[in-house]
mmCIF file of C-alpha atoms in Angstrom:
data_model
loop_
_atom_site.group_PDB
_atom_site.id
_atom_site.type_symbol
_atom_site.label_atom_id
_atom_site.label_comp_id
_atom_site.label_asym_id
_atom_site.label_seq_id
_atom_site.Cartn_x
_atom_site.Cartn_y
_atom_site.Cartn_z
ATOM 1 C CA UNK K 11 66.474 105.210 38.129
ATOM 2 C CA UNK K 12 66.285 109.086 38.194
ATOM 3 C CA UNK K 13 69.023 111.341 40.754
ATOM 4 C CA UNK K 14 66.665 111.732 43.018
ATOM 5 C CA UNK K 15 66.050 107.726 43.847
ATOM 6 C CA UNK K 16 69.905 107.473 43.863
ATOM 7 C CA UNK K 17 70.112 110.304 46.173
ATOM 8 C CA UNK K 18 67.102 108.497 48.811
ATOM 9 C CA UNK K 19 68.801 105.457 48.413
ATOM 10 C CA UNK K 20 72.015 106.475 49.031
ATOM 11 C CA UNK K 21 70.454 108.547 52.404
ATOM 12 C CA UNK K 22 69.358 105.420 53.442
ATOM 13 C CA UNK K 23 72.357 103.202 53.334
ATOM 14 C CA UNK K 24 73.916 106.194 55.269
ATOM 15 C CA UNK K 25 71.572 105.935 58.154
ATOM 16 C CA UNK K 26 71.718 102.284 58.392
ATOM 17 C CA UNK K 27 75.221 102.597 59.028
ATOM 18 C CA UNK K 28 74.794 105.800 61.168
ATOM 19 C CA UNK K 29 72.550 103.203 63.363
ATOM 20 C CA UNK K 30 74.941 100.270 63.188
ATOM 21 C CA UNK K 31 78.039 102.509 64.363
ATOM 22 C CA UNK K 32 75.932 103.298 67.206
ATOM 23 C CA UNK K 33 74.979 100.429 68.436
ATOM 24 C CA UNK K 34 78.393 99.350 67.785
ATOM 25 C CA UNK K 35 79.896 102.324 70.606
ATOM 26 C CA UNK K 36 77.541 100.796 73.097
ATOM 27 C CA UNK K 37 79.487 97.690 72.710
ATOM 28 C CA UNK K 38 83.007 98.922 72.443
ATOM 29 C CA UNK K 39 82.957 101.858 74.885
ATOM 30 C CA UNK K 40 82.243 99.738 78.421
ATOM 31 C CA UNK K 41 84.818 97.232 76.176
ATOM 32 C CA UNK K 42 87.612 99.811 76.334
ATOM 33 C CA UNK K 43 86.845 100.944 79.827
ATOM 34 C CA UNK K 44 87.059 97.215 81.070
ATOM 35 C CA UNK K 45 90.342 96.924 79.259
ATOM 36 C CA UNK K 46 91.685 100.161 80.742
ATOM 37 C CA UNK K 47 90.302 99.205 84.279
ATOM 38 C CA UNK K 48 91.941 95.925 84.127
ATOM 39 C CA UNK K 49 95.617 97.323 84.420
ATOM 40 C CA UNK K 50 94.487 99.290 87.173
ATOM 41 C CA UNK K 51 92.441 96.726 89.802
ATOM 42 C CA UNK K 52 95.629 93.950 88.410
ATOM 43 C CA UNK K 53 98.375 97.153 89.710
ATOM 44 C CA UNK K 54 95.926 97.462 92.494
ATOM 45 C CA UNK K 55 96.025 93.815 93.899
ATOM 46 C CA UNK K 56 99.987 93.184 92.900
ATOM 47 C CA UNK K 57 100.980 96.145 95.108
ATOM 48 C CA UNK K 58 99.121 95.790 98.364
ATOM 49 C CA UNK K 59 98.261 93.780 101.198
ATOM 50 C CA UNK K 60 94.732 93.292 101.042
ATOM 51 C CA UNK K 61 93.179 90.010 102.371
ATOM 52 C CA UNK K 62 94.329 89.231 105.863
ATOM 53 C CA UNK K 63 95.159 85.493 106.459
ATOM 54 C CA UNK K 64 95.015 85.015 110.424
ATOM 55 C CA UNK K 65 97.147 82.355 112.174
ATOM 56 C CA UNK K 66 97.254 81.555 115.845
ATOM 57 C CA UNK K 67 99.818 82.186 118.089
ATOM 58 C CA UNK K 68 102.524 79.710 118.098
ATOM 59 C CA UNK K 69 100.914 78.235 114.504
ATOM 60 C CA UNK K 70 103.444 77.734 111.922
ATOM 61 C CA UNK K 71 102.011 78.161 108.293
ATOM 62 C CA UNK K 72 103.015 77.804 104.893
ATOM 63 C CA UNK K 73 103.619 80.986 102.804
ATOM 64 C CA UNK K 74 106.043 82.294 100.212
ATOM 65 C CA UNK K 75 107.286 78.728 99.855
ATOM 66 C CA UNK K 76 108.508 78.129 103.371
ATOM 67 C CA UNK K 77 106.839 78.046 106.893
ATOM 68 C CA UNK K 78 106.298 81.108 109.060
ATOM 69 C CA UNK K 79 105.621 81.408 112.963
ATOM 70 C CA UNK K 80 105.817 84.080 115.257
ATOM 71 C CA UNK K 81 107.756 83.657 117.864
ATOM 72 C CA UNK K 82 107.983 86.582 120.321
ATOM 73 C CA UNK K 83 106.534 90.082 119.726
ATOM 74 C CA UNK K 84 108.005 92.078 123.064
ATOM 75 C CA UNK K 85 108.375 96.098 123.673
ATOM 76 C CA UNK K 86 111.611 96.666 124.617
ATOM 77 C CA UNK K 87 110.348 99.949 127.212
ATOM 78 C CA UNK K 88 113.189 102.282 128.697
ATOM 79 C CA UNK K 89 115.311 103.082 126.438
ATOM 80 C CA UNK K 90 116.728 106.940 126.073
ATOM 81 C CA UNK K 91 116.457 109.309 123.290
ATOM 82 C CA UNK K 92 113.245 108.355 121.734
ATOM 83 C CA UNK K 93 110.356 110.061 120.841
ATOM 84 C CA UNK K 94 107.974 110.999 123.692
ATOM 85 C CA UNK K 95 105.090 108.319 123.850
ATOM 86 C CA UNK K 96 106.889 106.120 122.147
ATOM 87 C CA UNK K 97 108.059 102.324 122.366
ATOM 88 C CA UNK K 98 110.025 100.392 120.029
ATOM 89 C CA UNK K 99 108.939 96.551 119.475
ATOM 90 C CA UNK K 100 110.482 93.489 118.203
ATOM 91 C CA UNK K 101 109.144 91.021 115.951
ATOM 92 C CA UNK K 102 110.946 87.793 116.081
ATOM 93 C CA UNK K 103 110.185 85.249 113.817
ATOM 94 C CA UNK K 104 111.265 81.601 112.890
ATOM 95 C CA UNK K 105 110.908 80.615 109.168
ATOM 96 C CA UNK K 106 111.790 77.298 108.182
ATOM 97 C CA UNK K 107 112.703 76.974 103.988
ATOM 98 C CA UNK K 108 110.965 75.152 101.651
ATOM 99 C CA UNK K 109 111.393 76.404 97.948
ATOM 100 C CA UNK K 110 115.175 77.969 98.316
ATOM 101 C CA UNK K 111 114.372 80.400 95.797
ATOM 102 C CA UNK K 112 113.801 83.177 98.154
ATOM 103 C CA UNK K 113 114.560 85.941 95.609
ATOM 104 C CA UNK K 114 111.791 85.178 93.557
ATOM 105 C CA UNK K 115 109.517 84.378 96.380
ATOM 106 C CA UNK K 116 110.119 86.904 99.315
ATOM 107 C CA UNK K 117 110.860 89.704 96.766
ATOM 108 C CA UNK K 118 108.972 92.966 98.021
ATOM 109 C CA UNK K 119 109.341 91.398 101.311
ATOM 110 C CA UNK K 120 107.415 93.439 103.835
ATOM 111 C CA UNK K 121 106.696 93.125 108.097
ATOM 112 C CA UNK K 122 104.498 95.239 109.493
ATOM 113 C CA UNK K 123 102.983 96.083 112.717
ATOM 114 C CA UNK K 124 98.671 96.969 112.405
ATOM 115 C CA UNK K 125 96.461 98.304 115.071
ATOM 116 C CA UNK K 126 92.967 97.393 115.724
ATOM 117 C CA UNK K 127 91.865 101.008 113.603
ATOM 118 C CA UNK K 128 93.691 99.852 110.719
ATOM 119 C CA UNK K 129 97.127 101.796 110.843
ATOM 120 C CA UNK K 130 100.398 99.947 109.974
ATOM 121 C CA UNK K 131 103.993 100.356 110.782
ATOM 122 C CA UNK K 132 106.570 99.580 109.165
ATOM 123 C CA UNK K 133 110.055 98.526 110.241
ATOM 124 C CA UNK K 134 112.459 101.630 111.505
ATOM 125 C CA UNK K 135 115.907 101.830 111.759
ATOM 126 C CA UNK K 136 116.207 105.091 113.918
ATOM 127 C CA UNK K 137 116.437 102.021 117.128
ATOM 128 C CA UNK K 138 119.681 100.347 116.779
ATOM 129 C CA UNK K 139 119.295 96.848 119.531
ATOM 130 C CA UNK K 140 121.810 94.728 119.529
ATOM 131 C CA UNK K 141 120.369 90.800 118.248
ATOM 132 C CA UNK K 142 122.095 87.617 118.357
ATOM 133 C CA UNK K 143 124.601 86.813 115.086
ATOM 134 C CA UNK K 144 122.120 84.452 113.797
ATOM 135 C CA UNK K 145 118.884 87.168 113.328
ATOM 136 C CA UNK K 146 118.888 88.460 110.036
ATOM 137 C CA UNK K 147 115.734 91.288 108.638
ATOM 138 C CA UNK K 148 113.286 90.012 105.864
ATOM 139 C CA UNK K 149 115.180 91.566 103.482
ATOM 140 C CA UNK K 150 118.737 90.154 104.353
ATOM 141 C CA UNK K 151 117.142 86.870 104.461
ATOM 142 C CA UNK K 152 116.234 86.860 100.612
ATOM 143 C CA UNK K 153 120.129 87.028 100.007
ATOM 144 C CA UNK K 154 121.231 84.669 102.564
ATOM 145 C CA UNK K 155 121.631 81.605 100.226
ATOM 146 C CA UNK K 156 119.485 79.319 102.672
ATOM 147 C CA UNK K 157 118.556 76.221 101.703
ATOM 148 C CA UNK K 158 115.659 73.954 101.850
ATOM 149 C CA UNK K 159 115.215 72.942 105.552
ATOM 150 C CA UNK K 160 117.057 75.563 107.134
ATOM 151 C CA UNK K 161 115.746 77.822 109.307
ATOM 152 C CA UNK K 162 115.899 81.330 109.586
ATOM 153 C CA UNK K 163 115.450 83.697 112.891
ATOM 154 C CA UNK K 164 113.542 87.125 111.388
ATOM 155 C CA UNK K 165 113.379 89.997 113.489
ATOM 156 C CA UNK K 166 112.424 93.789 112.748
ATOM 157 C CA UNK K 167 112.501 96.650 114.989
ATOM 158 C CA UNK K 168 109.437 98.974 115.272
ATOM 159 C CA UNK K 169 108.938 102.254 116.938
ATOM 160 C CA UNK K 170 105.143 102.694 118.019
ATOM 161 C CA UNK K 171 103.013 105.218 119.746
ATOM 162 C CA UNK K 172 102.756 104.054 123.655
ATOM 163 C CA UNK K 173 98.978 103.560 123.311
ATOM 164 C CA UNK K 174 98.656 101.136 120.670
ATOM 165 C CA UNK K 175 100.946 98.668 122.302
ATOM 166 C CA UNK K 176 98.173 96.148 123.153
ATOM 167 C CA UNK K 177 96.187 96.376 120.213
ATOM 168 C CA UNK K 178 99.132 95.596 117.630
ATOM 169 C CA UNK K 179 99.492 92.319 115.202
ATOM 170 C CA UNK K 180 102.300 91.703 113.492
ATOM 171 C CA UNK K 181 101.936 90.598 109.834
ATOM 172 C CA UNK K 182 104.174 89.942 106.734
ATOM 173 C CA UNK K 183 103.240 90.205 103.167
ATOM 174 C CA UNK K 184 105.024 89.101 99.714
ATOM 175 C CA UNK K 185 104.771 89.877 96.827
ATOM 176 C CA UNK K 186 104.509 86.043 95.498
ATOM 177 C CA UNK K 187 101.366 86.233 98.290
ATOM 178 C CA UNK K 188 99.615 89.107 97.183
ATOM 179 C CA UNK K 189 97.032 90.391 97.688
ATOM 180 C CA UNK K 190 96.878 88.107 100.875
ATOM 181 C CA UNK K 191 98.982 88.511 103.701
ATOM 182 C CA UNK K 192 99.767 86.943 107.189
ATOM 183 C CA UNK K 193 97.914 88.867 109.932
ATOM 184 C CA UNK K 194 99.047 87.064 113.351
ATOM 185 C CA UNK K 195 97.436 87.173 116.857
ATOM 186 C CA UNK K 196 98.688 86.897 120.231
ATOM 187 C CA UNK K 197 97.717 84.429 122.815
ATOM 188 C CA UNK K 198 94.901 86.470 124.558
ATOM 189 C CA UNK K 199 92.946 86.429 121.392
#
């Protein structure tokens, strides 16, 4: 075997592994962006309310571990020093506990008020209304130490433009939940 055959054999053990890298990066290249993605779309999903679950006035349903129903959704109109075009609304709602372990469950806890375009609101604390002892927010209900079979009265105060008053649905998302979330109607639905 001269040089020159070592050097054309050699040249072609190259190129067959030229080709097999190659055909390798088509592989590994959609690989790695699927990996990548993954974190992403998984971040994505964890964070947000996504998936609306409807529920029927008056319906009680099971979510987060205990049973949820809406029980008055009212605007509570003439009240001074607010915004212009504004109204703030209250959310009441009566949750009755099943799994106790509403730290782990109701964590990232979240009411909101959404329009028919879309838009939510969250809770505000710039209207201060008096509620009964027994009320508590979503939040201060995680830490309340209830049990299983108690029941807790929700309510959180909203300040909304005047015009989307009939159009609002309250809804309530957490994190154990996500990406679905409780999207209730009212009776004239």
């Amino acid at each position: 075997m001269t040089a020159q055959d070592l050097v054309q054999q050699s040249g072609l053990g190259e190129r067959k592994w030229r080709r097999r890298s190659l055909w390798a990066l088509l592989l590994l290249i959609p690989l790695t962006l699927a990996v990548e993605a993954y974190d992403s779309v998984k971040a994505l999903l964890a964070d947000n309310d996504l998936f609306a679950r409807r529920v029927a006035w008056g319906q009680s349903v099971h979510f987060g571990g205990s049973d949820w129903k809406l029980t008055d959704l009212r605007g509570a109109f003439g009240m001074a020093n607010l915004p212009p075009d504004s109204v703030p609304v209250l959310a009441d709602f009566s949750v009755k506990v099943g799994d106790p372990d509403l730290q782990k469950l109701w964590l990232g806890c979240k009411v909101m008020l959404i329009d028919a375009a879309g838009r939510r609101w969250a809770p505000t604390s710039a209207v201060t209304l008096k509620a009964p002892g027994d009320v508590q927010t979503c939040t201060s209900a995680i830490f309340s130490g209830a049990k299983s079979g108690d029941t807790l009265n929700l309510r959180e105060t909203f300040l909304v433009p005047k015009d989307v008053t009939k159009t609002i649905r309250p809804a309530v998302g957490l994190a154990s939940e996500r990406p679905h979330f409780l999207l209730f109607q009212l009776e004239k639905d």
